[in-house]
Short mmCIF file of C-alpha atoms in Angstrom, two decimals:
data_model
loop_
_atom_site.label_atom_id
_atom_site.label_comp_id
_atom_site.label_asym_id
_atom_site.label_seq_id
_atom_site.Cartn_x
_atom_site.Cartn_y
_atom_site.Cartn_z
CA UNK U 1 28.58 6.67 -11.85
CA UNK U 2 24.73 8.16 -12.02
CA UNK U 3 22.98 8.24 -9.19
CA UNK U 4 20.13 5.92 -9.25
CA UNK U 5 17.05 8.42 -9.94
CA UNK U 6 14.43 5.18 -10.18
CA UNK U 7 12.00 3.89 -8.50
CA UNK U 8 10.78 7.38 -7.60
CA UNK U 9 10.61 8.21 -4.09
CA UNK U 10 6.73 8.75 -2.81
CA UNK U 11 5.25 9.76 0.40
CA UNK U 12 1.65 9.02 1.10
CA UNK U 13 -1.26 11.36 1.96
CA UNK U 14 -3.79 9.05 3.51
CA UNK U 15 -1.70 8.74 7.09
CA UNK U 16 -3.59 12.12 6.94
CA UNK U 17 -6.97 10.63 7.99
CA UNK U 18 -6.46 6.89 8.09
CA UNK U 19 -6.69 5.61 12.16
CA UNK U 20 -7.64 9.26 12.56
CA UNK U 21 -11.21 10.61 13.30
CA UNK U 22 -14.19 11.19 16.10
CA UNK U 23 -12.52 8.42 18.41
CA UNK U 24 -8.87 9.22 17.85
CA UNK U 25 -6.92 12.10 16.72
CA UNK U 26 -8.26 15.18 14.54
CA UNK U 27 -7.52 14.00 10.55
CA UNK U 28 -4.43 15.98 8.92
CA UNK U 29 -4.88 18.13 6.69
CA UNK U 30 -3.81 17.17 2.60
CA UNK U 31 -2.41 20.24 2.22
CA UNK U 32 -0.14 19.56 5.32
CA UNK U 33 0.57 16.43 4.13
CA UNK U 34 1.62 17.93 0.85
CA UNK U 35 3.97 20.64 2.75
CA UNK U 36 5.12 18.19 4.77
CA UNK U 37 6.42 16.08 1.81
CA UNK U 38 7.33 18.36 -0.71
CA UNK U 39 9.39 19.99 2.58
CA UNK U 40 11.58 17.32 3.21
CA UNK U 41 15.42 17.20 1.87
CA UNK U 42 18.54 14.87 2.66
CA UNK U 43 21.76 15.83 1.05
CA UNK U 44 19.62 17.70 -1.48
CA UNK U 45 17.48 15.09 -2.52
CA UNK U 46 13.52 15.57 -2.04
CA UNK U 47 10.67 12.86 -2.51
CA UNK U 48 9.59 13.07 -5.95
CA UNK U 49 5.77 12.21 -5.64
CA UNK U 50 2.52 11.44 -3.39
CA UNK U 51 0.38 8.51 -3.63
CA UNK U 52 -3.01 9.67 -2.75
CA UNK U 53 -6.29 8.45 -1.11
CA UNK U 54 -9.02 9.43 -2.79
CA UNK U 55 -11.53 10.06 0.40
CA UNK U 56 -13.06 12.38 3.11
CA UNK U 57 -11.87 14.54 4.24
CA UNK U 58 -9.15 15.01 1.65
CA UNK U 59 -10.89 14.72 -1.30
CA UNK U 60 -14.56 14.15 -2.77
CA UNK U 61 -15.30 11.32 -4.96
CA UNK U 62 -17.69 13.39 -6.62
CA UNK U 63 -15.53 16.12 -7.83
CA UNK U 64 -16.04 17.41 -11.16
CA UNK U 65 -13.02 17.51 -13.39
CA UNK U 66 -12.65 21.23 -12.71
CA UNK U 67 -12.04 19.46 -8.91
CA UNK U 68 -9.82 16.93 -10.43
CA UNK U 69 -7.63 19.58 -11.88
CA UNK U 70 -7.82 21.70 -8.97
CA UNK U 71 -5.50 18.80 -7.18
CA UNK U 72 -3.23 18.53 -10.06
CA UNK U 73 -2.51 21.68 -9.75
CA UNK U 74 -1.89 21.76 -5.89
CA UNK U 75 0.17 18.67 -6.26
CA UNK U 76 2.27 20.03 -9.32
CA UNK U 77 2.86 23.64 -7.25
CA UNK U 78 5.19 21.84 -4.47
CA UNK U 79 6.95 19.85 -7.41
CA UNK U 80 5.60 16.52 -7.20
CA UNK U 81 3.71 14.08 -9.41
CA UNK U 82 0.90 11.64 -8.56
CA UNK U 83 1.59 7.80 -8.14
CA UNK U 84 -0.68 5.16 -6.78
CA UNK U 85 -4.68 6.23 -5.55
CA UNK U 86 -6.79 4.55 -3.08
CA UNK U 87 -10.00 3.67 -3.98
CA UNK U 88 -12.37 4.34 -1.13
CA UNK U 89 -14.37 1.41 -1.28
CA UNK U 90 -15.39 0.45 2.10
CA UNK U 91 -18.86 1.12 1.78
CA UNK U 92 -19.32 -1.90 -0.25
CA UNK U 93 -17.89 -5.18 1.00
CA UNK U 94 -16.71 -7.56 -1.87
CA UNK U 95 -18.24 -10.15 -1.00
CA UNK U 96 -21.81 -7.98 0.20
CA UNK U 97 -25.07 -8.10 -1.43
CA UNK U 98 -25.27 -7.01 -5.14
CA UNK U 99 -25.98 -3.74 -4.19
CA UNK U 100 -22.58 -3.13 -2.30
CA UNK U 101 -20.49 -4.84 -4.41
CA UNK U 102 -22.05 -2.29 -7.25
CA UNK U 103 -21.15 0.55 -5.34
CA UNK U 104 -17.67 -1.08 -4.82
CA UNK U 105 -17.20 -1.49 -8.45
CA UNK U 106 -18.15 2.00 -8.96
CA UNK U 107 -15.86 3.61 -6.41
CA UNK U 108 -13.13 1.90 -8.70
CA UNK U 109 -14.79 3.59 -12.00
CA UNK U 110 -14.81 7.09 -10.22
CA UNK U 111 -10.87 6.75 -8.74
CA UNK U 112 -9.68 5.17 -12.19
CA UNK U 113 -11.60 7.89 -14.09
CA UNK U 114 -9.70 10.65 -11.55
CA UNK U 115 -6.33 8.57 -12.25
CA UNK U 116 -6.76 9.02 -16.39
CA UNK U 117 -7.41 12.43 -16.15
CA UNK U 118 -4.19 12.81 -14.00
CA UNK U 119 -1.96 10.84 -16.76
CA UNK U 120 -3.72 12.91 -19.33
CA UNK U 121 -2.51 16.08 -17.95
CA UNK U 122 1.14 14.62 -17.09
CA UNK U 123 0.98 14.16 -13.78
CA UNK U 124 0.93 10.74 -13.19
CA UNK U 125 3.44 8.42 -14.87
CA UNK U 126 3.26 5.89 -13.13
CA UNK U 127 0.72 3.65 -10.63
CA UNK U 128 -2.45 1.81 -9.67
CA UNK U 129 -5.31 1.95 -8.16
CA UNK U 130 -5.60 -0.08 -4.81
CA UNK U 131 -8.39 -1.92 -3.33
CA UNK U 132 -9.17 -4.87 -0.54
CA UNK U 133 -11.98 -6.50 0.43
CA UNK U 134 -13.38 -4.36 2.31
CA UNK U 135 -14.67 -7.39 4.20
CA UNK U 136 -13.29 -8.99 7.73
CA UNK U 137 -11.74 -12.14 8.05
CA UNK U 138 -14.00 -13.28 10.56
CA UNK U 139 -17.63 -12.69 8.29
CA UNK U 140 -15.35 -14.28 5.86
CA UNK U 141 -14.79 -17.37 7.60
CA UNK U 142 -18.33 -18.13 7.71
CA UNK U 143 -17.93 -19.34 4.22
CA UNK U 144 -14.00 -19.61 2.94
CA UNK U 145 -15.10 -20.73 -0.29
CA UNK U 146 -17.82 -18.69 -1.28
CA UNK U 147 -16.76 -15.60 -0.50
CA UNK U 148 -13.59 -15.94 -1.81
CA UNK U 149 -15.35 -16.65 -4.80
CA UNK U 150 -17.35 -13.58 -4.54
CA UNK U 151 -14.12 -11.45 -3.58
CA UNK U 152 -12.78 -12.53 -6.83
CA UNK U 153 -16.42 -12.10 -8.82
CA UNK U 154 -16.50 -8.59 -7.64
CA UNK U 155 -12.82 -8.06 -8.33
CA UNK U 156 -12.65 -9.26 -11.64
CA UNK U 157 -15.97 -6.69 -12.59
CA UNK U 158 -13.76 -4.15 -10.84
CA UNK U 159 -10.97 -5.07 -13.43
CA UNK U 160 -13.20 -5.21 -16.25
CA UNK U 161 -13.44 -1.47 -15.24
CA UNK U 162 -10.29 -0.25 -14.98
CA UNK U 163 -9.12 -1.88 -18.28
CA UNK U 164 -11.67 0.40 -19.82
CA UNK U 165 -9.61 3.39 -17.84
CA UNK U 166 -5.85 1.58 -18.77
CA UNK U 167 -5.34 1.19 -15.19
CA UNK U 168 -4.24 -1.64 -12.96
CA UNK U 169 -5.66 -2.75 -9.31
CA UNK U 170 -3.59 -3.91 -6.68
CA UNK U 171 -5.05 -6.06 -3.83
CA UNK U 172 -3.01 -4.75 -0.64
CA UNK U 173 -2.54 -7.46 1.88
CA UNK U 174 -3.10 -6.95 5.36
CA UNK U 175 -4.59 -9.37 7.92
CA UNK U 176 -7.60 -6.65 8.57
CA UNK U 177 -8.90 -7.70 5.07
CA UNK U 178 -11.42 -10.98 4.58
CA UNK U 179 -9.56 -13.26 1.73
CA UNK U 180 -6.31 -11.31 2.15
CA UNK U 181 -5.67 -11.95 5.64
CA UNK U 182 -2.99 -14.10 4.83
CA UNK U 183 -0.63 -15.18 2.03
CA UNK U 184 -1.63 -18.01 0.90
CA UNK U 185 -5.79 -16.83 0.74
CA UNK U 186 -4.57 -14.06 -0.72
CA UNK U 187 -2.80 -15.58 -3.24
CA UNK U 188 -6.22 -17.87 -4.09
CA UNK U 189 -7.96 -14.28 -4.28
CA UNK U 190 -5.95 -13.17 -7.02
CA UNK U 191 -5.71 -16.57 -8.86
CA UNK U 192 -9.57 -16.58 -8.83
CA UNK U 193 -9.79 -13.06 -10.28
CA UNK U 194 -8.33 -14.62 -13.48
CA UNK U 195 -7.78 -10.78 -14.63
CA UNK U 196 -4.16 -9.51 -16.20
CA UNK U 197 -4.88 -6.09 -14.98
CA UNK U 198 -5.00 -7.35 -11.13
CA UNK U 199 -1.69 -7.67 -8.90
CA UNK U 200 -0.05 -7.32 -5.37
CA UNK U 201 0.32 -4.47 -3.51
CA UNK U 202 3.23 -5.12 -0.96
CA UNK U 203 3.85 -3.27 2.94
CA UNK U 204 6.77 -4.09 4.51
CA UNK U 205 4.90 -4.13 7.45
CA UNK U 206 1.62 -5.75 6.54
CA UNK U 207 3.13 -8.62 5.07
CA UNK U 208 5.75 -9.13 8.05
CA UNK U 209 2.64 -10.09 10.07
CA UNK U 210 1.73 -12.93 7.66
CA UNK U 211 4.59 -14.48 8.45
CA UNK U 212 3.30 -14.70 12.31
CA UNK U 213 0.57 -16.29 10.56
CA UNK U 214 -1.68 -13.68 12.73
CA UNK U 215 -5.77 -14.00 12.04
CA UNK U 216 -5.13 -16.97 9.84
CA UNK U 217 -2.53 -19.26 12.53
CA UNK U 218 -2.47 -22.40 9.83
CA UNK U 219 -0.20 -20.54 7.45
CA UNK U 220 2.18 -19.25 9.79
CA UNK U 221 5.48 -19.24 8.45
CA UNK U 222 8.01 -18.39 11.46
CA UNK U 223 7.86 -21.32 13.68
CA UNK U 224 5.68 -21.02 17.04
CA UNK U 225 8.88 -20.74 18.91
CA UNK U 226 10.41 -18.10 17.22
CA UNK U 227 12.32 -15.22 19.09
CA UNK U 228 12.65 -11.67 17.10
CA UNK U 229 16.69 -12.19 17.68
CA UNK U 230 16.91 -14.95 15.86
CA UNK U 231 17.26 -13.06 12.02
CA UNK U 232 18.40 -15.91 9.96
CA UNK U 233 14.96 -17.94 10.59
CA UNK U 234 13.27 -14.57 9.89
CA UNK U 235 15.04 -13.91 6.92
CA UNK U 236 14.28 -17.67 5.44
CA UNK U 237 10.49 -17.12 6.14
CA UNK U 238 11.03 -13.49 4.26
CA UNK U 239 12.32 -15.13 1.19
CA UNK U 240 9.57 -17.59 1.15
CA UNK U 241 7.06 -15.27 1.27
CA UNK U 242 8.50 -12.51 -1.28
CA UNK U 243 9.08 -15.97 -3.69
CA UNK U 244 5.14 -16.36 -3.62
CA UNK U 245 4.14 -12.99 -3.69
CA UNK U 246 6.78 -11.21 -5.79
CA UNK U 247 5.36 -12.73 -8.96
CA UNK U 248 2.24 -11.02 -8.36
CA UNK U 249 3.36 -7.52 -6.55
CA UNK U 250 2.79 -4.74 -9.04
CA UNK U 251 2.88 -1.53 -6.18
CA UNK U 252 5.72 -1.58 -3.26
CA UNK U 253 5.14 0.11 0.51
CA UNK U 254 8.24 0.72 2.80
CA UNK U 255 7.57 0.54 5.77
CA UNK U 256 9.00 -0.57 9.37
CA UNK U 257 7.22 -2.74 11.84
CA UNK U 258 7.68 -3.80 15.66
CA UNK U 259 6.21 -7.25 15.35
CA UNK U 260 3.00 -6.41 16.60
CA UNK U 261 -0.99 -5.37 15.53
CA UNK U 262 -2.42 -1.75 16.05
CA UNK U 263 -5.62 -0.03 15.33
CA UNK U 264 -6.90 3.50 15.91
CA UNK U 265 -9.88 4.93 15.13
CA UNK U 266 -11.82 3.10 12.92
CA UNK U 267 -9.03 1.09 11.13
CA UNK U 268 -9.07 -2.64 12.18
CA UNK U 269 -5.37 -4.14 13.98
CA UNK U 270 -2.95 -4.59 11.38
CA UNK U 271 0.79 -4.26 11.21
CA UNK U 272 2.12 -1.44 13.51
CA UNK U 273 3.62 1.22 11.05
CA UNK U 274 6.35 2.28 13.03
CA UNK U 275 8.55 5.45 12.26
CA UNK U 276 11.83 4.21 10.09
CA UNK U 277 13.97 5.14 13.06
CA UNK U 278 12.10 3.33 15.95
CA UNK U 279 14.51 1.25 17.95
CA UNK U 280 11.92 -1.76 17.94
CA UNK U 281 12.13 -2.11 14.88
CA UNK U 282 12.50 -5.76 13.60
CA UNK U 283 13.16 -4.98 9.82
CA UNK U 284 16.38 -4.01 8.03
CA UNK U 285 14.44 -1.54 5.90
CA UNK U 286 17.13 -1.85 2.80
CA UNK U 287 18.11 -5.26 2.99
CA UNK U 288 14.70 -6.48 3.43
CA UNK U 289 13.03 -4.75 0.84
CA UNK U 290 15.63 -6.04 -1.48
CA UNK U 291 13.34 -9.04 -1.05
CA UNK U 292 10.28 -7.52 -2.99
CA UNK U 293 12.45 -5.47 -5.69
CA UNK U 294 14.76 -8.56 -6.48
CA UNK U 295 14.41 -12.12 -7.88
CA UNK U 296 15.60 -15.24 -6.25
CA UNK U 297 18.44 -15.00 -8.48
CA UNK U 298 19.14 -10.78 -7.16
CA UNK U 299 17.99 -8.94 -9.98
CA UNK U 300 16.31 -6.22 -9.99
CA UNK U 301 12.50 -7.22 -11.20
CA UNK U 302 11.79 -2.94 -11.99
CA UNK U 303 8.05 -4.41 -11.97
CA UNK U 304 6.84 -0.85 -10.71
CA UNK U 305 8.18 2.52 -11.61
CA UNK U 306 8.36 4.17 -8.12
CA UNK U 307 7.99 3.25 -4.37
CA UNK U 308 5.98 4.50 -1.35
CA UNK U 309 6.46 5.19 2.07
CA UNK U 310 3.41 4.33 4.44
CA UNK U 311 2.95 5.39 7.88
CA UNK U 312 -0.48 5.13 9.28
CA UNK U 313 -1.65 5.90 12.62
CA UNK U 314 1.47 7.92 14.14
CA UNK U 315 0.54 9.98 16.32
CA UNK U 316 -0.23 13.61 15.26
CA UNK U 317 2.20 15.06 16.98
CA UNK U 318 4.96 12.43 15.23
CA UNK U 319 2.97 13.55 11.99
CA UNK U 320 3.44 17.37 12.04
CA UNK U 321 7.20 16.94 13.52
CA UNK U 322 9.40 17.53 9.75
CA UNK U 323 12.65 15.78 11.50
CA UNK U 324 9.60 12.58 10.91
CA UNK U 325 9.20 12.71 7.15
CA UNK U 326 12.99 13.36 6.44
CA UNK U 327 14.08 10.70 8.53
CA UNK U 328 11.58 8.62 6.57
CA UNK U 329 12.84 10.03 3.31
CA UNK U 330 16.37 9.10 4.46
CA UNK U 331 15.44 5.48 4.41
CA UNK U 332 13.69 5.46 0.90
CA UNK U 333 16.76 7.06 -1.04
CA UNK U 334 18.74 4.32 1.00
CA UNK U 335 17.10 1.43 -0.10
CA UNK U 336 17.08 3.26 -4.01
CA UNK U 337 20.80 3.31 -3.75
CA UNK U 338 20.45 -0.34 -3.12
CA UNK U 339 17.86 -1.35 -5.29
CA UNK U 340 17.49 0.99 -7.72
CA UNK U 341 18.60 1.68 -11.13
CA UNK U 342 18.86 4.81 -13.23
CA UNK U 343 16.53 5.90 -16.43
#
């Protein structure tokens, strides 16, 4: 029998700078974090892609298309394609004055103009563009309704956008995030977007902590009581949660988490990326992302083309250790065996 070759296997770049910076570690290099990728091999197989995050200091929004190209090339030279891009659009909080949520639609213009010109030269197959609110829970909470209503106004111009570009957005959810911070607001943010081009962008380890109901207590899932041994109630919340959000998820993040919230640098607490060997653990990486990449019924849903692997805010030394990224790579091409299928 084949070996399943889909969903391509992708490593991120932005665990390069993201938690990194002035009050934490030096930023990694993307040309490390291309070496570092295109480097790693289990029983000869080797990560097929990157997703990349389109900021400082790994890349310039402003980049002409000679710049654009200048990437493709880099990427294509280690043997790897492009998959999903980050939009850096931080500097203008969706639910801001006019002015910042113009500048957030047009960070979305520049990274789905850099994503076209990557499928027009062959490099990118497959992927979407992610966003958030770039807004915090609590200057959301000053007004639940109308700034979930301006989340989804400045979404749905955001859309508007990338439909011009043939791309789709997908909302990642993490508790850090105003309107996202847990499942069921983010589900109302993308029901008020009203947009076809606008989905779910899944992390293992992000969405484990809505489930704690953390930042947003009165849609916990787990009961109050709940102990970390106790995998059958953990796996019944799992399944409710993947049943609301599957429908929706359109871009998939492996991941493992330790239960708890973590911040460096800049970056807000969210779920603790941990490394896919740590003994604290609390997911079954394969079985549970089953959850995401099959219906309630167990078949495969093959609603996005490849996966990623994100890791932000290990340590540097972690980072720039290779035995790190194979390990991680390890775990991908076990839960493709799973889950995957072959094209």
């Amino acid at each position: 029998m084949a070996e399943n070759n889909f969903p391509k296997l992708h490593n991120a770049t932005w665990p390069g700078i993201v938690g990194k910076g002035p009050d934490s570690e030096p930023a990694i290099a993307f040309d490390t974090m291309l070496e570092m990728t295109a480097a790693a091999e289990v029983d000869g197989v080797k990560f097929d892609g990157v997703d990349v995050g389109l900021f400082d200091p790994h890349y310039d929004l402003d980049i002409s298309d000679d710049g654009i190209k200048r990437l493709a090339d880099k990427v294509a030279k280690h043997g790897l394609e492009v998959g999903s891009l980050v939009a850096p659009i931080w500097g203008g909080p969706a639910m801001g004055t006019k002015e910042q949520r113009a500048e957030f639609v047009e960070m979305v213009r520049k990274s789905c103009h850099i994503g076209q010109k990557l499928r027009e030269w062959g490099l990118r197959p497959n992927g979407i563009v992610r966003i958030d609110s770039a807004s915090s829970p609590h200057d959301w909470a000053l007004d639940p309704a109308g700034n979930t209503k301006l989340i989804a106004q400045t979404f749905r111009e955001a859309c508007d956008v990338a439909a011009d570009f043939g791309e789709s957005l997908a909302a990642e959810g993490e508790i850090c995030w105003g309107g996202m911070h847990s499942w069921k607001y983010m589900l109302d943010t993308l029901e008020a977007v009203d947009r076809k081009n606008i989905g779910f962008q899944a992390d293992m380890s992000h969405t484990t902590l809505y489930l704690l109901g953390y930042n947003a207590p009165e849609h916990r899932v787990l009961p109050e009581d709940f102990q970390w041994g106790d995998r059958e109630t953990f796996l019944e919340g799992l399944r409710k949660l993947t049943a609301a959000l599957r429908p929706w998820t359109i871009d998939f993040h492996v991941a493992q988490n330790d239960g708890t919230v973590f911040g460096s640098g800049s970056h807000d607490k969210t779920g603790r990326h941990c490394q896919a060997t740590d003994p604290n653990g609390k997911l079954d990486i394969t079985n549970d992302a089953g959850l995401w990449l099959r219906n309630e019924s167990g078949e495969l849903t093959k609603a996005f083309k490849h996966i990623c692997w994100d890791g932000c805010m290990f340590p540097n030394a972690v980072m720039n250790n290779q035995q790190t990224w194979n390990d991680i790579l390890a775990a991908m091409i076990k839960v493709r065996k799973a889950h995957g299928w072959v094209e």
